[in-house]
Amino acid sequence: SLCRFFKTNMGMTVFEYLNNIKIEFACKLLMDKNLDIGEVCLDSGFNNLSHFNKQFRKLMGSSPSEYRKRY
């Protein structure tokens, strides 16, 4: 019932909301050129690099490395 309540009021699932928060944090970490993408992935709360890349691309429209080059 929490998931249904959350989606009704927020317009997204709990997991989509959490992924948005983790990706926003990853964007901040990507500004630090000393961290590699794998470290950013783990520090953002993702355990799998391919899943991180997929979620990042889904939300931001580019890969983490492309995002870093752009900003």
PDB file of C-alpha atoms in Angstrom:
ATOM      1  CA  SER A   1       0.000   0.000   0.000  1.00  0.00           C
ATOM      2  CA  LEU A   2       2.961   2.334   0.558  1.00  0.00           C
ATOM      3  CA  CYS A   3       4.025   1.931  -3.070  1.00  0.00           C
ATOM      4  CA  ARG A   4       0.505   2.676  -4.304  1.00  0.00           C
ATOM      5  CA  PHE A   5       0.219   5.733  -2.021  1.00  0.00           C
ATOM      6  CA  PHE A   6       3.649   6.998  -3.073  1.00  0.00           C
ATOM      7  CA  LYS A   7       2.945   6.606  -6.793  1.00  0.00           C
ATOM      8  CA  THR A   8      -0.430   8.325  -6.486  1.00  0.00           C
ATOM      9  CA  ASN A   9       1.054  11.338  -4.725  1.00  0.00           C
ATOM     10  CA  MET A  10       4.499  11.574  -6.330  1.00  0.00           C
ATOM     11  CA  GLY A  11       3.738  10.340  -9.843  1.00  0.00           C
ATOM     12  CA  MET A  12       6.572   7.812  -9.719  1.00  0.00           C
ATOM     13  CA  THR A  13       7.407   4.621  -7.894  1.00  0.00           C
ATOM     14  CA  VAL A  14       9.546   4.534  -4.769  1.00  0.00           C
ATOM     15  CA  PHE A  15      12.334   2.855  -6.744  1.00  0.00           C
ATOM     16  CA  GLU A  16      12.241   5.483  -9.500  1.00  0.00           C
ATOM     17  CA  TYR A  17      12.453   8.181  -6.830  1.00  0.00           C
ATOM     18  CA  LEU A  18      15.432   6.518  -5.141  1.00  0.00           C
ATOM     19  CA  ASN A  19      17.202   6.044  -8.479  1.00  0.00           C
ATOM     20  CA  ASN A  20      16.682   9.743  -9.255  1.00  0.00           C
ATOM     21  CA  ILE A  21      18.323  10.690  -5.957  1.00  0.00           C
ATOM     22  CA  LYS A  22      21.253   8.321  -6.578  1.00  0.00           C
ATOM     23  CA  ILE A  23      21.765   9.594 -10.138  1.00  0.00           C
ATOM     24  CA  GLU A  24      21.670  13.228  -8.977  1.00  0.00           C
ATOM     25  CA  PHE A  25      24.368  12.389  -6.436  1.00  0.00           C
ATOM     26  CA  ALA A  26      26.365  10.602  -9.148  1.00  0.00           C
ATOM     27  CA  CYS A  27      26.211  13.745 -11.298  1.00  0.00           C
ATOM     28  CA  LYS A  28      27.829  15.711  -8.483  1.00  0.00           C
ATOM     29  CA  LEU A  29      30.506  13.041  -8.051  1.00  0.00           C
ATOM     30  CA  LEU A  30      31.245  13.028 -11.786  1.00  0.00           C
ATOM     31  CA  MET A  31      32.469  16.614 -11.483  1.00  0.00           C
ATOM     32  CA  ASP A  32      35.498  15.248  -9.611  1.00  0.00           C
ATOM     33  CA  LYS A  33      37.898  14.098 -12.333  1.00  0.00           C
ATOM     34  CA  ASN A  34      39.925  12.103  -9.774  1.00  0.00           C
ATOM     35  CA  LEU A  35      37.108   9.557  -9.332  1.00  0.00           C
ATOM     36  CA  ASP A  36      36.676   6.959 -12.026  1.00  0.00           C
ATOM     37  CA  ILE A  37      33.213   5.884 -13.192  1.00  0.00           C
ATOM     38  CA  GLY A  38      33.372   2.658 -11.165  1.00  0.00           C
ATOM     39  CA  GLU A  39      33.988   4.575  -7.952  1.00  0.00           C
ATOM     40  CA  VAL A  40      31.138   6.947  -8.741  1.00  0.00           C
ATOM     41  CA  CYS A  41      28.903   3.936  -9.354  1.00  0.00           C
ATOM     42  CA  LEU A  42      29.684   2.377  -5.991  1.00  0.00           C
ATOM     43  CA  ASP A  43      29.642   5.667  -4.068  1.00  0.00           C
ATOM     44  CA  SER A  44      26.203   6.440  -5.520  1.00  0.00           C
ATOM     45  CA  GLY A  45      24.716   3.242  -4.175  1.00  0.00           C
ATOM     46  CA  PHE A  46      24.784   1.062  -7.278  1.00  0.00           C
ATOM     47  CA  ASN A  47      26.413  -2.361  -7.030  1.00  0.00           C
ATOM     48  CA  ASN A  48      26.620  -3.073 -10.738  1.00  0.00           C
ATOM     49  CA  LEU A  49      28.326  -0.816 -13.297  1.00  0.00           C
ATOM     50  CA  SER A  50      26.144  -1.907 -16.217  1.00  0.00           C
ATOM     51  CA  HIS A  51      22.968  -1.222 -14.221  1.00  0.00           C
ATOM     52  CA  PHE A  52      24.367   2.173 -13.205  1.00  0.00           C
ATOM     53  CA  ASN A  53      25.122   3.030 -16.829  1.00  0.00           C
ATOM     54  CA  LYS A  54      21.638   1.931 -17.924  1.00  0.00           C
ATOM     55  CA  GLN A  55      19.874   3.944 -15.206  1.00  0.00           C
ATOM     56  CA  PHE A  56      22.101   6.978 -15.791  1.00  0.00           C
ATOM     57  CA  ARG A  57      21.432   6.943 -19.542  1.00  0.00           C
ATOM     58  CA  LYS A  58      17.698   6.495 -18.937  1.00  0.00           C
ATOM     59  CA  LEU A  59      17.498   9.537 -16.669  1.00  0.00           C
ATOM     60  CA  MET A  60      20.163  11.859 -18.080  1.00  0.00           C
ATOM     61  CA  GLY A  61      20.102  10.922 -21.770  1.00  0.00           C
ATOM     62  CA  SER A  62      23.817  10.214 -21.971  1.00  0.00           C
ATOM     63  CA  SER A  63      26.395   7.896 -20.484  1.00  0.00           C
ATOM     64  CA  PRO A  64      28.291   8.943 -17.350  1.00  0.00           C
ATOM     65  CA  SER A  65      31.501   9.497 -19.340  1.00  0.00           C
ATOM     66  CA  GLU A  66      29.674  11.644 -21.924  1.00  0.00           C
ATOM     67  CA  TYR A  67      28.089  13.623 -19.083  1.00  0.00           C
ATOM     68  CA  ARG A  68      31.493  14.183 -17.492  1.00  0.00           C
ATOM     69  CA  LYS A  69      32.990  15.415 -20.786  1.00  0.00           C
ATOM     70  CA  ARG A  70      30.078  17.792 -21.329  1.00  0.00           C
ATOM     71  CA  TYR A  71      30.349  19.325 -17.839  1.00  0.00           C
TER      72      TYR A  71
END
